[in-house]
Amino acid sequence: MKYSKLDAKDHAREHMRGIWAAALNPFHHDGSFNEAGLRSNIRHWVDDLDIQGLFIAGKQGEFFSMSLAERKRNFEIAVEECDGQAGTIMSASDQNFDTVLELARHAQDCGADYIVVHAPMLHFVTDPDDTVYNYYKAICDQVDIGIAMWSHPDSGYLMSPELCARIAELPNIVAIKYSVPREMYVRLSHMVGDKIHVSTASEVEWLDNIEELNWKLYLCSSPPYQLQTKNDRRMHDYTQLAFQGRFTEARQVRDSLDPVRRAILDTKPGGKPQAHGKYWQELLGQIGGAVRSPLLQLTEEEKARTREAFEACGLKL
């Protein structure tokens, strides 16, 4: 590891910055993991788009359909390809606590920078705050790597800002991906200051959060490689303008992407975000591929609508 457990927060403040993207995993149409395709995508994301970090084996990456061995291999490929040119945060999320620890230790051993762990689904629980606090504390106690919390409605509840701030006191908690209404993450940002990074997956809110909350980290979803090409890096450009305090210029660049955002939003079928994202990648010249069961593939009609919108959205290839 590049830092000690007690230095995790300081390391993340210095190095966990900029745009971090959540990787979709390419699968062949027979369902097998397309390692070469993932490597090709990572090279494009890092070399051409200057994405500064990758979130590996999360929900976008369909971790729920992957074996433990595949998830570990997913980590290794990302570390090998990023090779210090971009950061890595590996999803060790799982309902089985031993699996979380096994993945966390593998991430630590193979050279990952950080891990992210989804808040667990809870059943028949009347004291969720103490349960969730002790869940994260147990992980922190057993690994040294920096850990990001992740609260999302998929857990069946949302972690309160007060609970998140309590967990943020643990030594190797470095960030949270907080997929909640804006008023909640604003409150948490004011509560924790720069103790940990607070972020959310909404690209639309990213610029406002840099300006109003002094955020330094976008953590993370697929827009960084869906809204951009080698010849059209407007998300990167407006982010850099915002970091320089040039907010009027940044807003102009951000708003120029509205046709691309609408093309994606208007053609994404409900319940098929990964399949739609992979097809959009293919239109961009990246490696997309199939989704795994139980997810649904796009129909030919859905592909045709998406292709038509893509061709009219104004991205420069």
CSV table of C-alpha atoms in Angstrom, one decimal:
chain,number,residue,atom,x,y,z
A,1,MET,CA,0.0,0.0,0.0
A,2,LYS,CA,1.0,3.6,-0.6
A,3,TYR,CA,0.0,4.8,2.8
A,4,SER,CA,-0.5,3.6,6.3
A,5,LYS,CA,-4.0,3.1,7.9
A,6,LEU,CA,-3.6,6.2,10.0
A,7,ASP,CA,-2.5,8.2,6.9
A,8,ALA,CA,-5.5,7.1,4.7
A,9,LYS,CA,-7.5,10.3,5.1
A,10,ASP,CA,-4.5,12.5,4.3
A,11,HIS,CA,-3.6,10.4,1.3
A,12,ALA,CA,-7.1,10.6,-0.1
A,13,ARG,CA,-7.3,14.4,0.4
A,14,GLU,CA,-4.2,14.7,-1.7
A,15,HIS,CA,-4.7,12.0,-4.3
A,16,MET,CA,-8.4,11.2,-4.6
A,17,ARG,CA,-9.4,14.1,-6.7
A,18,GLY,CA,-11.0,15.0,-10.0
A,19,ILE,CA,-13.2,12.8,-12.2
A,20,TRP,CA,-13.5,9.1,-11.2
A,21,ALA,CA,-15.7,7.0,-13.4
A,22,ALA,CA,-17.6,3.8,-12.7
A,23,ALA,CA,-16.6,1.1,-15.2
A,24,LEU,CA,-19.1,-1.0,-17.1
A,25,ASN,CA,-17.7,-4.5,-17.5
A,26,PRO,CA,-17.7,-5.8,-21.1
A,27,PHE,CA,-19.0,-9.4,-21.5
A,28,HIS,CA,-18.9,-11.5,-24.6
A,29,HIS,CA,-22.3,-12.6,-26.0
A,30,ASP,CA,-21.7,-16.1,-24.5
A,31,GLY,CA,-21.5,-14.4,-21.1
A,32,SER,CA,-17.7,-14.7,-20.5
A,33,PHE,CA,-15.7,-11.8,-19.2
A,34,ASN,CA,-14.0,-9.8,-21.9
A,35,GLU,CA,-10.7,-9.0,-20.3
A,36,ALA,CA,-9.1,-7.6,-23.5
A,37,GLY,CA,-12.2,-5.3,-23.9
A,38,LEU,CA,-11.9,-4.0,-20.4
A,39,ARG,CA,-8.2,-3.3,-20.9
A,40,SER,CA,-8.9,-1.4,-24.1
A,41,ASN,CA,-11.6,0.7,-22.5
A,42,ILE,CA,-9.3,1.6,-19.5
A,43,ARG,CA,-6.5,2.7,-21.9
A,44,HIS,CA,-9.0,5.0,-23.7
A,45,TRP,CA,-10.4,6.4,-20.4
A,46,VAL,CA,-7.0,7.1,-18.9
A,47,ASP,CA,-4.9,8.0,-22.0
A,48,ASP,CA,-7.5,9.8,-24.1
A,49,LEU,CA,-10.0,11.2,-21.6
A,50,ASP,CA,-7.7,11.8,-18.7
A,51,ILE,CA,-10.1,10.2,-16.2
A,52,GLN,CA,-8.3,10.3,-12.9
A,53,GLY,CA,-9.7,7.3,-11.2
A,54,LEU,CA,-11.8,4.2,-11.8
A,55,PHE,CA,-14.5,2.6,-9.7
A,56,ILE,CA,-14.3,-1.1,-10.4
A,57,ALA,CA,-16.8,-4.0,-10.0
A,58,GLY,CA,-19.6,-1.9,-8.8
A,59,LYS,CA,-23.3,-2.1,-9.8
A,60,GLN,CA,-22.5,-0.6,-13.2
A,61,GLY,CA,-19.9,-3.4,-13.6
A,62,GLU,CA,-22.6,-6.0,-12.7
A,63,PHE,CA,-20.6,-7.4,-9.7
A,64,PHE,CA,-23.8,-9.2,-8.6
A,65,SER,CA,-23.5,-11.5,-11.6
A,66,MET,CA,-19.8,-12.2,-11.2
A,67,SER,CA,-18.0,-15.0,-9.4
A,68,LEU,CA,-15.6,-14.1,-6.6
A,69,ALA,CA,-12.7,-15.1,-8.8
A,70,GLU,CA,-14.0,-12.8,-11.6
A,71,ARG,CA,-14.3,-9.9,-9.2
A,72,LYS,CA,-10.7,-10.4,-8.0
A,73,ARG,CA,-9.5,-10.6,-11.6
A,74,ASN,CA,-11.4,-7.5,-12.3
A,75,PHE,CA,-9.4,-5.7,-9.6
A,76,GLU,CA,-6.1,-7.0,-10.9
A,77,ILE,CA,-6.7,-5.9,-14.5
A,78,ALA,CA,-7.6,-2.4,-13.4
A,79,VAL,CA,-4.5,-2.1,-11.2
A,80,GLU,CA,-2.3,-3.4,-14.1
A,81,GLU,CA,-3.8,-1.0,-16.7
A,82,CYS,CA,-4.0,2.1,-14.5
A,83,ASP,CA,-0.4,1.4,-13.3
A,84,GLY,CA,-0.2,4.7,-11.3
A,85,GLN,CA,-1.6,6.8,-14.1
A,86,ALA,CA,-5.0,6.8,-12.6
A,87,GLY,CA,-6.4,5.8,-9.2
A,88,THR,CA,-8.5,2.7,-8.4
A,89,ILE,CA,-11.4,2.2,-6.0
A,90,MET,CA,-12.6,-1.4,-5.9
A,91,SER,CA,-16.1,-2.4,-4.9
A,92,ALA,CA,-16.0,-4.9,-2.1
A,93,SER,CA,-19.7,-4.7,-1.6
A,94,ASP,CA,-21.5,-8.0,-0.8
A,95,GLN,CA,-24.2,-9.2,1.7
A,96,ASN,CA,-21.8,-11.8,3.0
A,97,PHE,CA,-19.4,-10.2,5.4
A,98,ASP,CA,-16.6,-12.7,4.9
A,99,THR,CA,-16.8,-12.0,1.1
A,100,VAL,CA,-16.5,-8.3,1.8
A,101,LEU,CA,-13.4,-8.9,3.8
A,102,GLU,CA,-11.9,-11.3,1.3
A,103,LEU,CA,-12.4,-8.8,-1.5
A,104,ALA,CA,-11.1,-5.9,0.6
A,105,ARG,CA,-7.9,-7.8,1.4
A,106,HIS,CA,-7.4,-8.8,-2.2
A,107,ALA,CA,-7.8,-5.1,-3.2
A,108,GLN,CA,-5.2,-4.2,-0.6
A,109,ASP,CA,-2.8,-6.9,-1.7
A,110,CYS,CA,-3.0,-6.3,-5.4
A,111,GLY,CA,-2.2,-2.6,-5.2
A,112,ALA,CA,-5.6,-0.9,-5.3
A,113,ASP,CA,-5.8,2.6,-3.9
A,114,TYR,CA,-9.1,2.3,-2.0
A,115,ILE,CA,-12.2,0.2,-1.7
A,116,VAL,CA,-15.9,1.1,-1.5
A,117,VAL,CA,-18.5,-0.9,0.5
A,118,HIS,CA,-22.2,-0.5,0.0
A,119,ALA,CA,-24.3,-0.2,3.1
A,120,PRO,CA,-25.8,-3.6,3.7
A,121,MET,CA,-29.5,-4.5,3.2
A,122,LEU,CA,-31.0,-5.0,6.7
A,123,HIS,CA,-33.9,-7.2,7.8
A,124,PHE,CA,-35.9,-7.0,11.0
A,125,VAL,CA,-33.7,-4.2,12.4
A,126,THR,CA,-34.9,-1.6,14.7
A,127,ASP,CA,-31.6,0.1,15.4
A,128,PRO,CA,-30.1,0.6,12.0
A,129,ASP,CA,-27.6,3.3,12.9
A,130,ASP,CA,-25.7,1.2,15.5
A,131,THR,CA,-25.9,-1.8,13.1
A,132,VAL,CA,-24.4,0.1,10.2
A,133,TYR,CA,-21.8,1.9,12.3
A,134,ASN,CA,-20.6,-1.4,13.7
A,135,TYR,CA,-20.6,-2.9,10.2
A,136,TYR,CA,-18.2,-0.3,8.9
A,137,LYS,CA,-16.1,-0.4,12.1
A,138,ALA,CA,-15.7,-4.1,11.8
A,139,ILE,CA,-14.3,-3.7,8.2
A,140,CYS,CA,-12.1,-0.8,9.3
A,141,ASP,CA,-10.7,-2.9,12.1
A,142,GLN,CA,-9.6,-5.7,9.8
A,143,VAL,CA,-8.1,-3.9,6.8
A,144,ASP,CA,-5.7,-1.0,6.4
A,145,ILE,CA,-6.9,0.3,3.0
A,146,GLY,CA,-8.9,3.5,2.7
A,147,ILE,CA,-12.6,2.8,2.6
A,148,ALA,CA,-15.5,4.8,1.0
A,149,MET,CA,-19.0,4.3,2.3
A,150,TRP,CA,-21.9,4.1,-0.2
A,151,SER,CA,-25.4,4.8,0.7
A,152,HIS,CA,-28.1,4.2,-1.9
A,153,PRO,CA,-31.9,3.4,-1.9
A,154,ASP,CA,-31.1,-0.1,-3.0
A,155,SER,CA,-30.2,-0.9,0.6
A,156,GLY,CA,-33.8,-0.3,1.6
A,157,TYR,CA,-32.9,2.8,3.7
A,158,LEU,CA,-30.6,5.9,3.5
A,159,MET,CA,-27.8,6.5,5.9
A,160,SER,CA,-28.5,9.8,7.7
A,161,PRO,CA,-25.8,12.6,7.5
A,162,GLU,CA,-25.4,12.2,11.3
A,163,LEU,CA,-24.6,8.5,10.9
A,164,CYS,CA,-22.2,9.2,8.0
A,165,ALA,CA,-20.4,11.8,10.1
A,166,ARG,CA,-20.0,9.3,13.0
A,167,ILE,CA,-18.6,6.7,10.7
A,168,ALA,CA,-16.3,9.3,9.1
A,169,GLU,CA,-14.4,9.4,12.4
A,170,LEU,CA,-13.0,5.9,11.8
A,171,PRO,CA,-9.3,6.1,10.8
A,172,ASN,CA,-9.5,4.6,7.3
A,173,ILE,CA,-12.8,6.0,6.1
A,174,VAL,CA,-11.9,8.4,3.4
A,175,ALA,CA,-15.0,9.1,1.3
A,176,ILE,CA,-18.7,8.5,0.7
A,177,LYS,CA,-20.6,8.0,-2.5
A,178,TYR,CA,-23.8,9.5,-1.2
A,179,SER,CA,-26.7,8.7,-3.6
A,180,VAL,CA,-29.3,10.7,-1.8
A,181,PRO,CA,-31.3,13.9,-2.2
A,182,ARG,CA,-29.2,17.0,-2.4
A,183,GLU,CA,-30.2,18.5,0.9
A,184,MET,CA,-28.8,15.4,2.6
A,185,TYR,CA,-25.4,15.5,1.0
A,186,VAL,CA,-25.2,19.3,1.5
A,187,ARG,CA,-25.8,18.8,5.2
A,188,LEU,CA,-23.2,16.1,5.4
A,189,SER,CA,-20.6,18.2,3.5
A,190,HIS,CA,-21.0,21.0,6.0
A,191,MET,CA,-20.7,18.5,8.9
A,192,VAL,CA,-17.5,16.8,7.9
A,193,GLY,CA,-15.7,19.6,6.1
A,194,ASP,CA,-12.5,18.1,4.5
A,195,LYS,CA,-12.3,15.1,6.9
A,196,ILE,CA,-13.6,12.9,4.1
A,197,HIS,CA,-14.7,13.4,0.5
A,198,VAL,CA,-18.4,13.6,0.0
A,199,SER,CA,-19.6,12.9,-3.6
A,200,THR,CA,-22.7,11.8,-5.5
A,201,ALA,CA,-23.1,10.2,-8.9
A,202,SER,CA,-25.0,13.1,-10.5
A,203,GLU,CA,-23.0,14.7,-13.3
A,204,VAL,CA,-25.6,17.4,-13.7
A,205,GLU,CA,-24.9,18.6,-10.1
A,206,TRP,CA,-21.1,18.2,-10.2
A,207,LEU,CA,-20.3,21.8,-11.2
A,208,ASP,CA,-22.7,23.3,-8.7
A,209,ASN,CA,-21.1,21.1,-6.0
A,210,ILE,CA,-17.6,22.3,-6.9
A,211,GLU,CA,-18.7,25.9,-6.7
A,212,GLU,CA,-21.0,25.8,-3.7
A,213,LEU,CA,-19.5,22.9,-1.6
A,214,ASN,CA,-15.9,23.0,-2.7
A,215,TRP,CA,-16.0,19.4,-3.8
A,216,LYS,CA,-12.8,18.0,-5.2
A,217,LEU,CA,-14.0,14.5,-6.3
A,218,TYR,CA,-16.6,13.2,-8.7
A,219,LEU,CA,-17.3,9.6,-7.5
A,220,CYS,CA,-18.8,8.4,-9.8
A,221,SER,CA,-20.8,6.9,-12.6
A,222,SER,CA,-20.5,6.4,-16.4
A,223,PRO,CA,-20.9,10.0,-17.8
A,224,PRO,CA,-17.1,10.6,-17.9
A,225,TYR,CA,-16.7,8.2,-20.7
A,226,GLN,CA,-20.2,8.5,-22.2
A,227,LEU,CA,-20.3,12.3,-22.6
A,228,GLN,CA,-16.7,12.5,-23.9
A,229,THR,CA,-14.5,11.4,-26.8
A,230,LYS,CA,-10.8,11.8,-27.5
A,231,ASN,CA,-11.7,14.9,-29.5
A,232,ASP,CA,-14.5,16.2,-27.3
A,233,ARG,CA,-13.6,16.4,-23.6
A,234,ARG,CA,-16.1,18.9,-22.3
A,235,MET,CA,-16.7,17.3,-18.9
A,236,HIS,CA,-13.0,17.4,-18.3
A,237,ASP,CA,-12.8,21.0,-19.6
A,238,TYR,CA,-15.6,22.4,-17.5
A,239,THR,CA,-14.2,20.6,-14.4
A,240,GLN,CA,-10.8,22.2,-14.9
A,241,LEU,CA,-12.4,25.6,-15.4
A,242,ALA,CA,-14.4,25.2,-12.2
A,243,PHE,CA,-11.3,24.1,-10.2
A,244,GLN,CA,-9.7,27.3,-11.5
A,245,GLY,CA,-12.7,29.4,-10.2
A,246,ARG,CA,-13.8,30.3,-13.8
A,247,PHE,CA,-17.4,29.4,-13.1
A,248,THR,CA,-19.1,31.4,-15.8
A,249,GLU,CA,-17.0,29.8,-18.5
A,250,ALA,CA,-17.4,26.4,-16.9
A,251,ARG,CA,-21.2,26.7,-17.0
A,252,GLN,CA,-21.1,27.6,-20.7
A,253,VAL,CA,-19.1,24.4,-21.4
A,254,ARG,CA,-21.3,22.3,-19.1
A,255,ASP,CA,-24.5,23.5,-20.6
A,256,SER,CA,-23.3,22.8,-24.2
A,257,LEU,CA,-23.5,19.1,-23.2
A,258,ASP,CA,-27.3,19.3,-22.7
A,259,PRO,CA,-28.1,17.7,-26.1
A,260,VAL,CA,-25.8,14.7,-25.3
A,261,ARG,CA,-27.4,14.3,-21.8
A,262,ARG,CA,-30.9,14.5,-23.4
A,263,ALA,CA,-30.0,11.9,-26.1
A,264,ILE,CA,-28.9,9.5,-23.3
A,265,LEU,CA,-31.8,10.1,-21.0
A,266,ASP,CA,-34.5,10.1,-23.7
A,267,THR,CA,-33.4,6.7,-25.1
A,268,LYS,CA,-32.5,4.8,-21.9
A,269,PRO,CA,-35.2,2.2,-21.3
A,270,GLY,CA,-36.3,1.8,-17.7
A,271,GLY,CA,-34.5,-1.1,-16.1
A,272,LYS,CA,-31.7,-1.3,-18.7
A,273,PRO,CA,-29.0,1.2,-17.7
A,274,GLN,CA,-26.1,-1.2,-18.2
A,275,ALA,CA,-27.3,-2.5,-21.5
A,276,HIS,CA,-28.0,1.0,-22.8
A,277,GLY,CA,-24.6,2.3,-21.5
A,278,LYS,CA,-22.8,-0.5,-23.2
A,279,TYR,CA,-24.5,0.1,-26.5
A,280,TRP,CA,-23.7,3.9,-26.2
A,281,GLN,CA,-20.0,2.8,-25.6
A,282,GLU,CA,-20.1,0.9,-28.8
A,283,LEU,CA,-21.4,3.9,-30.7
A,284,LEU,CA,-18.4,5.8,-29.3
A,285,GLY,CA,-16.0,3.1,-30.5
A,286,GLN,CA,-15.4,1.6,-27.0
A,287,ILE,CA,-16.0,-2.1,-26.1
A,288,GLY,CA,-19.6,-2.6,-24.8
A,289,GLY,CA,-20.9,-6.1,-25.2
A,290,ALA,CA,-23.7,-8.0,-23.5
A,291,VAL,CA,-25.2,-7.8,-20.0
A,292,ARG,CA,-25.5,-10.9,-17.9
A,293,SER,CA,-28.7,-12.5,-16.5
A,294,PRO,CA,-30.9,-11.4,-15.0
A,295,LEU,CA,-30.4,-8.0,-16.8
A,296,LEU,CA,-32.2,-7.5,-20.1
A,297,GLN,CA,-30.5,-6.8,-23.4
A,298,LEU,CA,-31.6,-3.9,-25.6
A,299,THR,CA,-34.0,-4.7,-28.4
A,300,GLU,CA,-33.2,-3.8,-32.0
A,301,GLU,CA,-35.8,-1.0,-31.8
A,302,GLU,CA,-34.2,0.4,-28.7
A,303,LYS,CA,-30.8,0.3,-30.4
A,304,ALA,CA,-32.2,2.1,-33.4
A,305,ARG,CA,-33.6,4.9,-31.3
A,306,THR,CA,-30.4,5.2,-29.4
A,307,ARG,CA,-28.3,5.3,-32.5
A,308,GLU,CA,-30.4,8.0,-34.1
A,309,ALA,CA,-30.2,10.2,-31.0
A,310,PHE,CA,-26.5,9.6,-30.7
A,311,GLU,CA,-25.9,10.7,-34.3
A,312,ALA,CA,-27.7,13.9,-33.7
A,313,CYS,CA,-26.3,14.8,-30.2
A,314,GLY,CA,-23.3,16.8,-31.4
A,315,LEU,CA,-20.4,14.8,-29.8
A,316,LYS,CA,-17.3,15.0,-31.9
A,317,LEU,CA,-15.8,11.6,-32.6
